Coordinates of C-alpha atoms in Angstrom, one line a residue:
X1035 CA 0.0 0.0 0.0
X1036 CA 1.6 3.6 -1.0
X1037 CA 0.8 5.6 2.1
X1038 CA 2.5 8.7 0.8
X1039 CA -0.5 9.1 -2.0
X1040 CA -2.7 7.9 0.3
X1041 CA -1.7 10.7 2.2
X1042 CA -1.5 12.9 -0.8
X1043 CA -5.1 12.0 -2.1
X1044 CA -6.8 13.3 1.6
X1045 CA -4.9 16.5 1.2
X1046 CA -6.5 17.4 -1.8
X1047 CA -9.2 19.8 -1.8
X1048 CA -12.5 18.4 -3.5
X1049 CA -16.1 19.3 -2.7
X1050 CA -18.8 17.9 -5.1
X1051 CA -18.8 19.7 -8.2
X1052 CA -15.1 21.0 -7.4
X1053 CA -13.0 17.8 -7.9
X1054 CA -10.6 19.3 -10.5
X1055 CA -7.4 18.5 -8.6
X1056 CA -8.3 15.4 -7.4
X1057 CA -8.9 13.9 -11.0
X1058 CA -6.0 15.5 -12.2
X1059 CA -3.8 13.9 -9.7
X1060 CA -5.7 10.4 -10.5
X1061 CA -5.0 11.0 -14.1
X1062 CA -1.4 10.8 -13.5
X1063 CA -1.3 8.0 -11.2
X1064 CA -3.4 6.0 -13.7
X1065 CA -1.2 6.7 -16.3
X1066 CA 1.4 4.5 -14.1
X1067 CA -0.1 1.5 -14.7
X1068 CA -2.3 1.9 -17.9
X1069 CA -2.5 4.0 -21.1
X1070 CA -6.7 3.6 -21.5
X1071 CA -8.9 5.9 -19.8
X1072 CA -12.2 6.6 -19.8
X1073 CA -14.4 9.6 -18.6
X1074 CA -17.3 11.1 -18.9
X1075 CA -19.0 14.6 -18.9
X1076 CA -19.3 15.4 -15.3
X1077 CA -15.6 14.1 -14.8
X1078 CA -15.7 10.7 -13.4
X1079 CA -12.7 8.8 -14.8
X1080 CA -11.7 5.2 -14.9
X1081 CA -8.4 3.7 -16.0
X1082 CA -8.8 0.1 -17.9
X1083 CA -7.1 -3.4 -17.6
X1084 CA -7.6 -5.1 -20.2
X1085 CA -7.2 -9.1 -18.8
X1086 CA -8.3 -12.3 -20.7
X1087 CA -11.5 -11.8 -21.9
X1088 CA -13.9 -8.6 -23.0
X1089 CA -16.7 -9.7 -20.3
X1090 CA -17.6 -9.6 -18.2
X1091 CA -16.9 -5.9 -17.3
X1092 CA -15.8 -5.2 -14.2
X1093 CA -16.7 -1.3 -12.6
X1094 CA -15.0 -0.6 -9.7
X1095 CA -14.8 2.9 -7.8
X1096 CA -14.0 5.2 -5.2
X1097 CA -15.1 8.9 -5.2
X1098 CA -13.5 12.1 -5.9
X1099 CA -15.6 14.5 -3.6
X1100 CA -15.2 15.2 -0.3
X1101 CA -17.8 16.7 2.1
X1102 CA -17.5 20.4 2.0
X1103 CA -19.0 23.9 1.7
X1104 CA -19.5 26.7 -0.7
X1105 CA -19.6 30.2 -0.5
X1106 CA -22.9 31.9 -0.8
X1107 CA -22.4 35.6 0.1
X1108 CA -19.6 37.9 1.3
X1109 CA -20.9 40.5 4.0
X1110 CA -20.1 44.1 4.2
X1111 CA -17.8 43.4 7.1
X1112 CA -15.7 40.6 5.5
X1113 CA -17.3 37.6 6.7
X1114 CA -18.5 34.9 4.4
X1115 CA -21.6 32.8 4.1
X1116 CA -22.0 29.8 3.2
X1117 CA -23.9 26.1 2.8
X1118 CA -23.2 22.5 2.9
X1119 CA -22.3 19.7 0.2
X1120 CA -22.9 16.8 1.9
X1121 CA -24.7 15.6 4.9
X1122 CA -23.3 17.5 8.0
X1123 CA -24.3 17.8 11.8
X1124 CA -23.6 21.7 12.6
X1125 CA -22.3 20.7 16.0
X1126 CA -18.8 19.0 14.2
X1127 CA -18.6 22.8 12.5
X1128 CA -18.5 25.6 14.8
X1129 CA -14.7 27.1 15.2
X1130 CA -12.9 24.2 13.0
X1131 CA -10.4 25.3 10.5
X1132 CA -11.2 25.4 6.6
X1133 CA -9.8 26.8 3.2
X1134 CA -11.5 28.7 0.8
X1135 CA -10.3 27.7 -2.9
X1136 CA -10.3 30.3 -5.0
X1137 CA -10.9 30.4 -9.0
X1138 CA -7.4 29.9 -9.1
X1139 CA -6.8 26.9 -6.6
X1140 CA -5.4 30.1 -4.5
X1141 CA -6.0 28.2 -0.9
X1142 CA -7.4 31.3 1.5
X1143 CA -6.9 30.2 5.4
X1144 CA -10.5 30.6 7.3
X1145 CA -12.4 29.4 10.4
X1146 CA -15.9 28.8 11.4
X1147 CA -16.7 31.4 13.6
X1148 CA -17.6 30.8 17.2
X1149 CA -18.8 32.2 20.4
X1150 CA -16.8 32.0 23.0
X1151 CA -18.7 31.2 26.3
X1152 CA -18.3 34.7 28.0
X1153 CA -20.9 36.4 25.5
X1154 CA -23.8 33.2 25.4
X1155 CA -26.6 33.4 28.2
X1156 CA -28.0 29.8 30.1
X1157 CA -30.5 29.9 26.9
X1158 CA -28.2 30.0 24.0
X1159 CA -26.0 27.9 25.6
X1160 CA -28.1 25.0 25.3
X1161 CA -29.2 25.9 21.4
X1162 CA -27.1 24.6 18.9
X1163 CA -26.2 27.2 16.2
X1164 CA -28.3 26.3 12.7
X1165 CA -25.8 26.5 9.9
X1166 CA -27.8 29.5 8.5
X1167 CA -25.9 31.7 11.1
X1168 CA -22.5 30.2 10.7
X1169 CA -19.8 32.2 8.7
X1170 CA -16.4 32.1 8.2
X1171 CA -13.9 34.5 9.3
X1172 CA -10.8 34.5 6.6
X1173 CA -9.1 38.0 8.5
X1174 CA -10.5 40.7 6.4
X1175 CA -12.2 43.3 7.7
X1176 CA -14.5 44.4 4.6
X1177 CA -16.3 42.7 1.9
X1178 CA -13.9 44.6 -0.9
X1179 CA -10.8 42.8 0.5
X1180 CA -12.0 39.7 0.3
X1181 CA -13.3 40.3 -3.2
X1182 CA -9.3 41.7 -3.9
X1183 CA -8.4 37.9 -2.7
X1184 CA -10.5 36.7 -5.3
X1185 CA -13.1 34.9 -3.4
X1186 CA -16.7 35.1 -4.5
X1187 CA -19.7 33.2 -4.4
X1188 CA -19.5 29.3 -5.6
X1189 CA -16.0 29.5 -4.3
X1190 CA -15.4 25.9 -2.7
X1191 CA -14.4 25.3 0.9
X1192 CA -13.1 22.1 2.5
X1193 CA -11.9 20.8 6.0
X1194 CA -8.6 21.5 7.0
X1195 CA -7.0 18.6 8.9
X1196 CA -3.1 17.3 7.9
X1197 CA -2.5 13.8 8.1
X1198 CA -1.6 12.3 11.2
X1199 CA -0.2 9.2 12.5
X1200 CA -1.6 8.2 15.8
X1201 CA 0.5 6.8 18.5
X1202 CA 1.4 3.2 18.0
X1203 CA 1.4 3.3 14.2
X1204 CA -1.8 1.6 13.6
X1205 CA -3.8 4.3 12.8
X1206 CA -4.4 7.5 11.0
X1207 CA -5.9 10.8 10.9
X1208 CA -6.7 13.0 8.5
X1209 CA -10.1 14.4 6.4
X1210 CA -11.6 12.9 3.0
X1211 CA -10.7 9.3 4.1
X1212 CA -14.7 9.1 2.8
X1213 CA -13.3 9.0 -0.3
X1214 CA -10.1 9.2 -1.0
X1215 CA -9.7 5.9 0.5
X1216 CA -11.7 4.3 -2.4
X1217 CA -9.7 6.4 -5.2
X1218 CA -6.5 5.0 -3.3
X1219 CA -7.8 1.5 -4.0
X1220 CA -8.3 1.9 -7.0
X1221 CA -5.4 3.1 -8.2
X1222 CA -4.1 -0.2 -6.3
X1223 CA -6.0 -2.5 -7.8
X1224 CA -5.1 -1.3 -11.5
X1225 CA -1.2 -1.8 -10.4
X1226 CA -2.0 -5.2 -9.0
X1227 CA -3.5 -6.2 -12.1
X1228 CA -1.0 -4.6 -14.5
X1229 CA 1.7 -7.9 -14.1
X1230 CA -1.2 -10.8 -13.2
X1231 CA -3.8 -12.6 -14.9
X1232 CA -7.2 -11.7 -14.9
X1233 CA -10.8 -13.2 -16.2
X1234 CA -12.4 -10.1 -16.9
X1235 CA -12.0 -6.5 -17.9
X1236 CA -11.4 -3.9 -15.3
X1237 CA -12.7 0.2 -15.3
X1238 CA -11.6 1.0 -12.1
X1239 CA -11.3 4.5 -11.2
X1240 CA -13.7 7.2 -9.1
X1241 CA -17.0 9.4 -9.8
X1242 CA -18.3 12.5 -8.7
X1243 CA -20.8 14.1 -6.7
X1244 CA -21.3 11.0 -4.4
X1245 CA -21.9 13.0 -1.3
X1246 CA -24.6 15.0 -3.0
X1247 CA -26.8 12.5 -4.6
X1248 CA -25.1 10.2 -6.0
X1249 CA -25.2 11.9 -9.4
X1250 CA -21.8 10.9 -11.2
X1251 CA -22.2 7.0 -10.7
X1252 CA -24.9 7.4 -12.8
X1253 CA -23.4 9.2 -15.8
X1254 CA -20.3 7.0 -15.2
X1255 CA -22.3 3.7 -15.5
X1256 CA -23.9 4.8 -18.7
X1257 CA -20.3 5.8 -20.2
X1258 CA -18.7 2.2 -19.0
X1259 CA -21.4 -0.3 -19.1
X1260 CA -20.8 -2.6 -16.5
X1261 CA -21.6 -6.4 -16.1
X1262 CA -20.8 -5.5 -12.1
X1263 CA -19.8 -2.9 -10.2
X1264 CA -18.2 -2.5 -6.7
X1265 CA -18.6 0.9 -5.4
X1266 CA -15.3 1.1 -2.6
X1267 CA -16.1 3.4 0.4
X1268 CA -16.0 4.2 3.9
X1269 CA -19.0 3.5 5.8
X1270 CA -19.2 5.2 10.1
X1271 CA -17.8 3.1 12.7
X1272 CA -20.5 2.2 15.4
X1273 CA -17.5 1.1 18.3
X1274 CA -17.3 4.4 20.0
X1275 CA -19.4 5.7 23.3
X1276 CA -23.0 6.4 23.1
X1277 CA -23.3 4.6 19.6
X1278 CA -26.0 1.9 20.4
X1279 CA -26.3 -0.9 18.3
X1280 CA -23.9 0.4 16.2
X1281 CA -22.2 -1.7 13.2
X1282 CA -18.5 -1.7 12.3
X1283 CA -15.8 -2.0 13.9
X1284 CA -12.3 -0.1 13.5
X1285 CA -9.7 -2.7 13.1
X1286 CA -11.7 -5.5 12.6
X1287 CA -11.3 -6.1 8.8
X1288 CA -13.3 -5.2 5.7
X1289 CA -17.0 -4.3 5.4
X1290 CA -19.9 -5.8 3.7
X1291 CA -22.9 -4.2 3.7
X1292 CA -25.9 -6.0 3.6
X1293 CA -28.2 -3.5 3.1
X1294 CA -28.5 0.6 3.1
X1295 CA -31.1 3.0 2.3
X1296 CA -29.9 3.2 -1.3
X1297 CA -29.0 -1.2 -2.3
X1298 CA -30.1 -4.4 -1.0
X1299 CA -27.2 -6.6 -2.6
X1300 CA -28.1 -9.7 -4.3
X1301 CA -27.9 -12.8 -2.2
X1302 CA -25.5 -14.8 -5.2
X1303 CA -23.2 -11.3 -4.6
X1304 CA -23.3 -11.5 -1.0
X1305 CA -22.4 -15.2 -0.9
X1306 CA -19.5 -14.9 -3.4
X1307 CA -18.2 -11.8 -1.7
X1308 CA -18.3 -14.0 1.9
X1309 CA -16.9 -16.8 -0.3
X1310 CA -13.8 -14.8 -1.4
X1311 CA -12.6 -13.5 2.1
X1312 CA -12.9 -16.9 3.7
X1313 CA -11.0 -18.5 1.3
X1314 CA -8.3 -16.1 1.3
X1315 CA -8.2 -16.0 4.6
X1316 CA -9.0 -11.9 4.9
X1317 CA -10.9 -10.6 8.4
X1318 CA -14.4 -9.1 7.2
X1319 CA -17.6 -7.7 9.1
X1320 CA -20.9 -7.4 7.6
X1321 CA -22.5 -3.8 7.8
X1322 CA -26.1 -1.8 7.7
X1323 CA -26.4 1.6 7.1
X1324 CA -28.8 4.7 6.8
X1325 CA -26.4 6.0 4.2
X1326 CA -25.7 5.1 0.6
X1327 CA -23.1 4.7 -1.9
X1328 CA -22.4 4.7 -5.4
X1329 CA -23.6 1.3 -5.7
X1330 CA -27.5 2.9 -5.4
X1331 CA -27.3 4.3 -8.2
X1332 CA -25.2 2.2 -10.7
X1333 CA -27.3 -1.2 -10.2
X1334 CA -30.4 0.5 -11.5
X1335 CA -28.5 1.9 -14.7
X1336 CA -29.4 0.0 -18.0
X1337 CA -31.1 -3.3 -17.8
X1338 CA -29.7 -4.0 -13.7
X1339 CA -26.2 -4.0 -12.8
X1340 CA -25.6 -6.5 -10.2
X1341 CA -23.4 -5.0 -7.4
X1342 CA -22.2 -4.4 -4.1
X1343 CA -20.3 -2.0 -1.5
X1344 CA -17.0 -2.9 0.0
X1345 CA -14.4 -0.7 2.3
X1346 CA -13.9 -0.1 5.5
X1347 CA -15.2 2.1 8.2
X1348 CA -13.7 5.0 9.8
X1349 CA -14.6 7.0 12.7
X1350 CA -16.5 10.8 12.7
X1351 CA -16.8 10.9 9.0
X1352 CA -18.6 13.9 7.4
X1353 CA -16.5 15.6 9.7
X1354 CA -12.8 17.6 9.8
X1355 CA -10.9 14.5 11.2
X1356 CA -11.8 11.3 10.7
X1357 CA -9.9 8.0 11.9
X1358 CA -9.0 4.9 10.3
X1359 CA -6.7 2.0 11.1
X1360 CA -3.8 1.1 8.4
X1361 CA -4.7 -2.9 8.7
X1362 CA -8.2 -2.4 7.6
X1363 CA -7.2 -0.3 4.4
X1364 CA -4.1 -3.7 3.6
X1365 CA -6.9 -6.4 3.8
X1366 CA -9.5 -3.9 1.9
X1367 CA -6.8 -4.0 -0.9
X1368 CA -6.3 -7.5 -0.7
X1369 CA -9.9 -8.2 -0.9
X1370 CA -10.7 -6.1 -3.8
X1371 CA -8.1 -7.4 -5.9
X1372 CA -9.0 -11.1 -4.8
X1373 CA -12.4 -10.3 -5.6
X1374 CA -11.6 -8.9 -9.3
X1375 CA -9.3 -12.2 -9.7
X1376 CA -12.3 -14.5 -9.6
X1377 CA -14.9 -13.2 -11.2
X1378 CA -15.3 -14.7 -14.5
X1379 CA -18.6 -15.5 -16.8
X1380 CA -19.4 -18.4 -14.5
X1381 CA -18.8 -16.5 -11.3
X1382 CA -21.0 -13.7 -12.5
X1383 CA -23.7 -16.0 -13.5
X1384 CA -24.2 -17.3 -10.3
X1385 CA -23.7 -14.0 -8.6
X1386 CA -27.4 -13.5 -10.8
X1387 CA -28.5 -16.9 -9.6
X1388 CA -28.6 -17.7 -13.0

C-alpha cells in the first residue's frame, strides 16, 4: 500500500462539483499503470485493464468529492456565508479550521466562527447554532478585501486537517478518508492487475458528486457499461461511546454491507463476496447503514447491474478528522483485488442466480 498518496489523495481539496485537482492527480497516477482511460461529462474517470477476456466488465470505484462547503455571500464586514455539500451535523462545524479555494486553486486560510462562552446566556448555551448563522472569518475586515483575494460566491471550501499518525502506528488521521480511501484502491487494484492474470475486464477509477446525490455513478455507468460494479467506500464506525447498536468495527477487517437506504445486494453477490474472504483467509464484518453509496445508483443503470459495496469504516466521517486503522485499508486492498481475480462469466452467472 503507498501511504504517501494515500496521504496525498486526503490532502486534496475536493467538494462535489469541485473535484478538478483530485482527477487531475488520479489521471497521472493511472497513467502509471495503464494507457486507457475513460471519462465522462461530469468528470468521473476510470483507468482500464484489459485481462483475458472482453466480459464480463468489471466497474470498480472510489469517489473524488469530499464533504464540504460553498460560498454563498460575502458580507459588508468581511465575513463569508455559506452552505453544505454533503450531509453535515452543525455541531462537528462551529470554530474548525477550513480553506477557501479560490478560482485559481489560491488556498485562503479561514475558520468557522464561534462564540466564546463569556458572550452566550443559560438559553443559548443550550441551542445549537443552525448553519444558517455560521460564517467564516478569513481575517479581512471588509467585503472589498475579500473580493481583492478573489473569493466570491461558488467558491469551494473544505476541511482543513493534515494527516496524522496516531501513536502506536496503527492508525491514521486526517479528512476525505470518505473518499479518498476508495480512489487510493483503485489506483491499487489497477497496479496489482497490470503484471497478473485476470478473467475479466477492469474500469476502475472514481465518480463525482457522491456526497450529494449520488449523481456521477450514474453518468459514469452509462459511459462504461458494466456487467458489475463494486462501489469502494467508507462507511461510520459504530464502536465508539454512546453509539448503540452500532455496526463496524475499527480494526476488525473489511466491510460488507448487507443493506442501506440506497442497495439491497443480491444474495448470489453476497455469498461470493463471503466466499472470497474466507477462502483467502482476509478478516471481514458485515454492515447496515442509513447511508448510501455509489452502488444505489449504478445497479439500477441500464437493464440491472448486479453490485455491491466494500471498504472499510472509519470514525467521525462527514466531519474535519476522521480516523481509520492502516490494517483495515491492507486487507481492503487484498480483498478487492482477490475479488476482481475470480470473477469470470461463471462467477458472474451465479452471482445473478442464474
Amino acid at each position: 500500500m503507498d501511504w504517501n498518496r494515500f496521504g496525498e489523495l486526503t490532502q486534496l481539496p475536493g467538494v462535489p462539483g469541485a473535484e478538478g485537482e483530485v482527477r487531475e492527480y488520479l489521471q497521472r497516477e493511472i497513467g502509471k499503470s495503464t494507457d486507457e482511460t475513460v471519462q465522462d461529462r461530469l468528470g468521473s474517470l476510470f483507468g482500464v485493464q484489459r485481462g483475458e477476456s472482453e466480459s464480463p466488465r468489471v466497474m470498480v470505484a472510489g469517489h473524488m468529492d469530499e464533504v464540504g462547503f460553498m460560498v454563498t455571500r460575502i458580507t459588508d464586514q468581511g465575513f463569508i456565508k455559506f452552505q453544505t455539500l454533503g450531509g453535515w451535523w452543525g455541531q462537528v462545524m462551529l470554530a474548525q479550521r477550513v480553506e477557501v479555494i479560490t478560482e485559481d486553486r489560491k488556498r485562503i486560510p479561514g475558520v468557522i466562527g464561534s462564540m466564546p462562552p463569556h458572550l452566550l446566556n443559560d438559553e443559548r448555551r443550550k441551542k445549537p447554532v443552525e448553519v444558517t448563522e455560521m460564517f467564516i472569518d478569513v481575517g479581512a475586515d471588509h467585503r472589498e478585501e475579500v473580493e481583492k483575494w478573489g473569493i466570491q460566491p461558488g467558491d469551494a471550501i473544505v476541511p482543513v486537517c493534515p494527516v496524522v499518525e496516531m501513536e502506536g502506528g496503527n492508525r491514521l488521521m486526517t479528512k476525505a478518508v470518505d473518499n479518498r480511501f476508495g480512489c487510493a484502491l483503485s489506483l491499487e487494484l489497477l497496479e496489482d492487475l497490470k503484471d497478473h492474470a485476470h478473467p475479466n475486464t477492469v474500469y476502475a477509477g472514481a465518480t463525482v458528486q457522491e456526497e450529494v446525490g449520488l449523481r456521477g455513478a450514474v453518468t459514469a455507468a452509462q459511459r462504461v457499461n458494466p456487467d458489475v460494479f463494486f462501489a469502494v467506500d467508507v462507511g461510520p464506525a459504530g464502536d465508539t461511546p454512546g453509539v448503540k447498536d452500532g455496526f463496524g468495527e475499527v480494526g476488525k477487517g473489511v466491510v460488507i454491507r448487507l443493506v442501506d437506504r440506497s442497495m439491497v445486494p443480491l444474495s448470489g453477490m453476497r455469498r461470493f463476496l463471503v466466499e472470497t474472504a474466507e477462502e483467502e483467509g482476509i478478516p471481514y464484518q458485515f454492515f447496515v447503514s442509513q447511508g448510501g453509496t455509489d452502488a444505489g445508483a449504478v445497479h439500477k443503470t441500464g437493464t440491472g447491474v448486479p453490485s455491491a459495496a466494500v471498504g472499510i469504516c472509519a470514525r467521525y466521517i462527514h466531519s474535519h478528522a476522521a480516523v481509520v486503522d492502516r490494517e483495515d485499508i491492507v486487507q481492503a486492498k487484498r480483498f478487492l483485488t482477490a475479488v476482481v481475480r475470480r470473477l469470470d462469466e461463471k462467477q458472474l452467472s451465479r452471482i445473478r442466480g442464474e
